[in-house]
Coordinates of N, CA, C and O in Angstrom, one line a residue:
M1 N 26.6 -8.0 9.8 CA 25.2 -7.8 9.2 C 24.7 -6.5 10.2 O 25.4 -6.7 11.6
I2 N 25.0 -5.6 9.8 CA 24.2 -4.6 10.8 C 23.0 -4.3 10.8 O 21.9 -5.0 9.8
K3 N 22.3 -4.2 12.1 CA 21.1 -4.5 12.8 C 19.9 -3.9 12.1 O 18.7 -4.5 11.9
R4 N 20.2 -2.1 11.3 CA 19.0 -1.5 11.0 C 17.2 -1.8 12.1 O 16.5 -2.1 11.9
D5 N 17.9 -1.0 13.5 CA 16.8 -1.4 14.2 C 15.8 -0.6 13.8 O 14.5 -0.9 14.2
Y6 N 16.5 0.9 13.4 CA 15.1 2.0 13.8 C 14.1 1.0 12.2 O 13.1 1.3 12.4
Y7 N 14.3 0.6 11.1 CA 13.8 0.3 9.9 C 12.6 -1.4 10.6 O 11.7 -0.9 10.3
L8 N 13.6 -0.9 11.1 CA 12.7 -2.8 11.3 C 11.7 -2.9 12.4 O 10.6 -3.1 12.4
N9 N 12.3 -1.9 13.4 CA 10.9 -1.4 14.2 C 10.0 -0.6 14.4 O 8.7 -0.7 14.1
R10 N 10.3 0.6 12.9 CA 8.6 1.0 12.1 C 7.8 -0.5 10.9 O 7.2 -0.2 11.6
L11 N 9.1 -1.3 10.9 CA 8.3 -2.1 9.9 C 6.8 -2.8 11.0 O 6.1 -3.1 10.6
I12 N 7.5 -3.2 12.3 CA 6.7 -4.0 12.9 C 5.9 -3.8 13.3 O 4.6 -4.2 13.6
H13 N 5.9 -2.1 14.0 CA 5.4 -1.3 14.1 C 4.0 -0.9 13.8 O 3.0 -0.9 14.5
N14 N 4.3 -0.9 12.3 CA 3.0 -0.7 11.2 C 2.7 -1.7 10.3 O 1.8 -1.8 9.4
M15 N 3.2 -3.4 10.6 CA 3.0 -4.6 10.1 C 1.2 -4.7 9.7 O 0.9 -5.2 8.8
W16 N 0.6 -4.4 10.8 CA -1.3 -4.1 11.1 C -1.9 -3.5 10.6 O -3.1 -3.5 11.0
N17 N -1.4 -2.2 9.9 CA -2.7 -0.9 10.0 C -2.8 -1.4 8.2 O -3.6 -0.5 8.4
G18 N -2.9 -1.8 7.9 CA -3.9 -2.4 6.5 C -3.2 -1.6 5.5 O -3.6 -1.6 4.1
E19 N -1.9 -1.1 5.5 CA -1.7 -0.6 4.1 C -0.1 -1.4 3.6 O 0.2 -2.2 4.4
I20 N 0.1 -1.2 2.3 CA 1.5 -1.6 1.7 C 2.4 -0.7 2.2 O 2.7 0.1 2.0
K21 N 3.8 -1.8 2.6 CA 5.0 -1.3 2.7 C 6.1 -1.3 1.4 O 6.3 -2.2 1.2
V22 N 6.2 -0.1 1.6 CA 7.5 -0.1 0.3 C 8.6 0.1 0.7 O 8.3 1.2 1.5
I23 N 10.2 -1.1 0.4 CA 10.8 -0.3 1.2 C 11.9 0.3 0.0 O 11.9 -0.5 -1.0
T24 N 12.6 1.3 -0.2 CA 13.2 1.8 -1.3 C 14.5 2.5 -0.4 O 14.7 2.4 0.4
G25 N 15.3 2.2 -1.6 CA 16.7 2.7 -1.3 C 18.0 2.8 -2.4 O 17.5 1.4 -3.2
I26 N 19.3 3.2 -2.6 CA 19.9 2.7 -3.5 C 20.4 1.2 -3.1 O 20.0 0.8 -2.5
R27 N 20.8 0.6 -4.2 CA 21.4 -0.2 -4.4 C 22.4 -0.5 -3.4 O 23.1 0.1 -3.2
R28 N 22.4 -2.1 -3.0 CA 23.1 -2.6 -1.8 C 23.1 -1.6 -0.3 O 24.3 -1.3 0.4
C29 N 22.0 -1.2 0.3 CA 21.9 0.1 1.3 C 20.9 -1.0 2.2 O 21.1 -0.8 3.1
G30 N 20.8 -1.9 2.1 CA 20.5 -3.3 3.3 C 18.8 -3.2 3.0 O 17.9 -3.9 4.0
K31 N 18.5 -2.9 1.8 CA 16.5 -3.3 2.1 C 16.3 -4.9 1.8 O 15.7 -5.2 2.5
S32 N 17.6 -6.1 0.8 CA 16.8 -7.1 0.8 C 17.5 -8.0 2.5 O 16.4 -8.3 2.9
V33 N 18.8 -7.6 3.3 CA 18.7 -7.5 4.4 C 17.5 -7.6 5.2 O 17.3 -8.2 6.3
L34 N 17.1 -6.2 5.6 CA 15.8 -5.8 6.5 C 15.0 -6.5 6.1 O 14.1 -7.3 6.9
L35 N 14.3 -7.3 4.9 CA 13.2 -7.7 4.4 C 13.5 -9.6 4.5 O 12.9 -10.4 5.6
F36 N 14.5 -9.9 3.8 CA 14.6 -11.3 4.0 C 15.7 -12.1 5.0 O 15.5 -13.2 5.0
D37 N 16.4 -10.9 5.9 CA 16.9 -11.8 7.1 C 16.6 -11.2 8.3 O 15.9 -11.8 9.2
L38 N 16.9 -9.8 8.7 CA 16.1 -9.0 10.0 C 14.4 -9.2 10.4 O 13.9 -9.9 11.3
F39 N 13.7 -9.0 9.3 CA 12.3 -9.1 9.4 C 11.9 -10.6 9.4 O 10.8 -10.9 9.9
Y40 N 12.7 -11.4 8.5 CA 12.0 -12.8 8.3 C 12.7 -13.6 10.0 O 11.4 -14.1 10.8
E41 N 13.7 -13.6 10.3 CA 14.2 -13.9 11.9 C 13.4 -13.0 12.6 O 12.6 -14.0 13.5
Y42 N 11.9 -12.5 12.6 CA 11.1 -11.4 13.7 C 10.3 -12.5 13.7 O 9.9 -12.8 14.4
L43 N 9.6 -12.9 12.7 CA 8.4 -13.6 12.0 C 8.6 -14.3 12.7 O 8.1 -15.3 13.7
L44 N 9.9 -15.7 12.4 CA 10.1 -16.6 13.2 C 10.1 -17.2 14.6 O 9.7 -17.9 14.8
S45 N 10.4 -15.3 15.2 CA 10.8 -15.8 16.6 C 9.4 -15.5 17.2 O 8.8 -15.4 17.9
Q46 N 8.2 -14.7 16.4 CA 6.5 -14.9 16.6 C 6.1 -15.7 16.5 O 5.0 -15.6 16.3
D47 N 6.4 -17.0 16.3 CA 5.7 -18.3 16.1 C 5.1 -18.7 14.6 O 4.3 -19.1 14.5
I48 N 5.4 -17.7 13.9 CA 5.0 -17.8 12.0 C 6.1 -18.7 12.0 O 7.1 -18.8 11.9
K49 N 5.3 -19.9 10.8 CA 6.2 -21.0 10.3 C 6.5 -20.5 8.9 O 6.0 -19.9 8.6
E50 N 7.7 -21.2 8.8 CA 8.0 -21.0 7.3 C 7.3 -21.1 6.5 O 7.5 -20.0 5.5
E51 N 6.6 -22.2 6.2 CA 5.5 -22.7 4.9 C 4.3 -21.4 5.1 O 3.9 -21.2 4.2
Q52 N 4.2 -20.5 6.3 CA 3.6 -19.3 5.9 C 4.0 -18.1 5.1 O 3.5 -16.9 5.5
I53 N 5.3 -17.9 5.1 CA 6.0 -17.0 4.7 C 6.3 -17.2 3.3 O 7.2 -18.2 2.6
I54 N 5.4 -16.4 2.5 CA 6.2 -16.1 0.8 C 7.0 -15.3 0.9 O 7.3 -14.1 0.8
R55 N 8.5 -15.9 0.0 CA 9.2 -14.8 0.1 C 9.9 -15.1 -1.7 O 10.0 -16.5 -1.9
L56 N 9.8 -13.6 -2.0 CA 10.3 -13.7 -3.7 C 11.3 -12.5 -4.0 O 10.7 -11.3 -3.1
E57 N 12.3 -13.0 -4.7 CA 13.3 -12.4 -5.1 C 12.8 -11.1 -6.0 O 13.8 -12.6 -7.6
L58 N 12.4 -10.4 -6.7 CA 11.7 -9.9 -7.5 C 12.8 -9.9 -9.3 O 12.3 -9.2 -10.2
D59 N 14.2 -9.2 -8.5 CA 15.2 -9.2 -9.0 C 16.0 -10.5 -9.8 O 16.8 -10.5 -10.9
Q60 N 15.7 -11.8 -9.5 CA 15.8 -12.8 -9.8 C 15.3 -13.0 -10.9 O 13.8 -12.9 -11.0
R61 N 15.4 -13.8 -12.3 CA 15.1 -14.3 -13.6 C 14.0 -15.0 -13.4 O 12.7 -14.5 -13.8
K62 N 13.8 -16.0 -12.3 CA 13.2 -17.1 -12.4 C 11.6 -16.1 -11.9 O 10.7 -16.9 -11.6
Y63 N 12.2 -15.2 -11.1 CA 10.3 -14.6 -10.8 C 10.3 -13.4 -11.4 O 9.7 -12.3 -10.9
Y64 N 11.1 -13.1 -12.3 CA 10.3 -12.1 -13.5 C 8.8 -12.0 -13.2 O 8.1 -10.1 -13.7
K65 N 8.1 -12.8 -13.5 CA 6.8 -13.0 -14.6 C 6.1 -11.9 -13.4 O 4.5 -11.4 -13.3
Y66 N 6.5 -12.2 -11.5 CA 5.9 -12.2 -10.7 C 6.0 -10.4 -10.4 O 5.5 -9.8 -9.9
R67 N 6.5 -9.8 -11.8 CA 6.8 -8.0 -11.5 C 5.2 -7.6 -12.2 O 5.0 -6.4 -11.5
N68 N 4.4 -8.4 -12.6 CA 3.4 -8.1 -12.7 C 2.4 -8.5 -12.0 O 2.1 -9.4 -11.0
P69 N 1.9 -7.3 -11.1 CA 0.8 -7.6 -9.9 C -0.1 -8.3 -10.4 O -1.1 -9.1 -9.1
I70 N -1.3 -8.2 -11.2 CA -1.7 -9.5 -11.4 C -1.2 -10.9 -11.3 O -2.0 -11.8 -11.1
T71 N -0.1 -11.6 -12.2 CA 0.2 -12.6 -11.9 C 0.9 -12.6 -10.5 O 0.6 -13.7 -9.6
L72 N 1.4 -11.9 -9.7 CA 1.7 -12.0 -8.4 C 0.9 -12.1 -7.4 O 0.9 -12.9 -6.9
C73 N -0.7 -11.2 -7.6 CA -1.8 -11.9 -6.8 C -2.0 -13.2 -7.4 O -2.8 -14.0 -6.0
D74 N -2.5 -13.4 -8.6 CA -2.6 -15.1 -8.5 C -1.8 -16.4 -8.2 O -2.2 -17.2 -7.7
Y75 N -0.7 -15.9 -8.2 CA 0.5 -16.9 -7.4 C 0.1 -16.7 -6.0 O 0.1 -17.9 -5.2
V76 N 0.0 -15.7 -5.2 CA -0.4 -15.9 -3.7 C -1.8 -16.0 -3.4 O -1.3 -17.2 -2.7
D77 N -2.3 -15.8 -4.5 CA -3.9 -16.4 -3.6 C -4.1 -17.9 -4.0 O -4.4 -18.8 -3.4
S78 N -3.3 -18.5 -4.8 CA -2.9 -19.5 -5.0 C -2.4 -20.8 -3.9 O -2.8 -21.9 -3.6
I79 N -1.0 -19.9 -3.6 CA -0.6 -20.3 -2.6 C -1.3 -20.3 -1.5 O -2.2 -22.0 -0.5
V80 N -2.3 -19.6 -0.9 CA -3.3 -19.4 0.4 C -4.2 -20.0 -0.1 O -4.2 -20.6 1.6
N81 N -4.7 -20.4 -0.9 CA -6.0 -21.5 -1.1 C -5.7 -22.6 -1.3 O -6.6 -23.8 -0.2
S82 N -4.4 -23.0 -1.6 CA -3.5 -24.4 -1.2 C -3.4 -24.8 0.3 O -3.9 -26.0 0.3
K83 N -2.9 -24.1 0.5 CA -2.9 -24.1 2.1 C -4.0 -24.1 3.1 O -4.4 -24.9 4.0
K84 N -5.0 -23.3 2.4 CA -6.4 -23.5 3.5 C -6.9 -25.2 3.0 O -7.4 -25.3 4.0
K85 N -6.7 -25.5 1.7 CA -7.3 -26.7 1.5 C -6.8 -27.9 2.5 O -7.5 -28.9 2.5
Q86 N -5.4 -28.1 1.7 CA -4.3 -28.8 3.2 C -5.0 -28.8 4.7 O -4.8 -30.1 4.7
N87 N -5.5 -27.3 4.7 CA -5.3 -27.5 6.7 C -7.0 -28.0 7.3 O -7.1 -27.9 8.5
S88 N -7.9 -27.8 6.1 CA -8.8 -28.1 6.3 C -9.7 -29.6 6.9 O -8.8 -30.2 6.0
I89 N -10.1 -29.8 7.5 CA -11.0 -31.0 8.2 C -12.0 -32.0 6.8 O -13.1 -30.7 7.1
C90 N -12.1 -32.5 6.7 CA -13.1 -33.4 6.0 C -14.1 -34.3 7.0 O -13.2 -35.0 7.4
L91 N -15.4 -33.7 7.8 CA -16.0 -34.6 8.2 C -16.8 -35.4 7.4 O -17.3 -35.0 6.3

């Protein structure tokens, strides 16, 4: 696997700037490796738990419906809200 340190460092450096990141490139140039392997491993090394990371491969048929931004947003909201309920403490 090619490390792609330049792109990984740019992604890490800008990850909290409030802007959406779009990774583009020709087929098979390493976009998925960058996100699903390298950036994922970086997040885990920063003590981010696996269950806090949402991973969707939009080119897989079972995830096609999430290509619609409204459906995707609803899906992410449902996961975040269910995690909040699980982690809340009732007194």
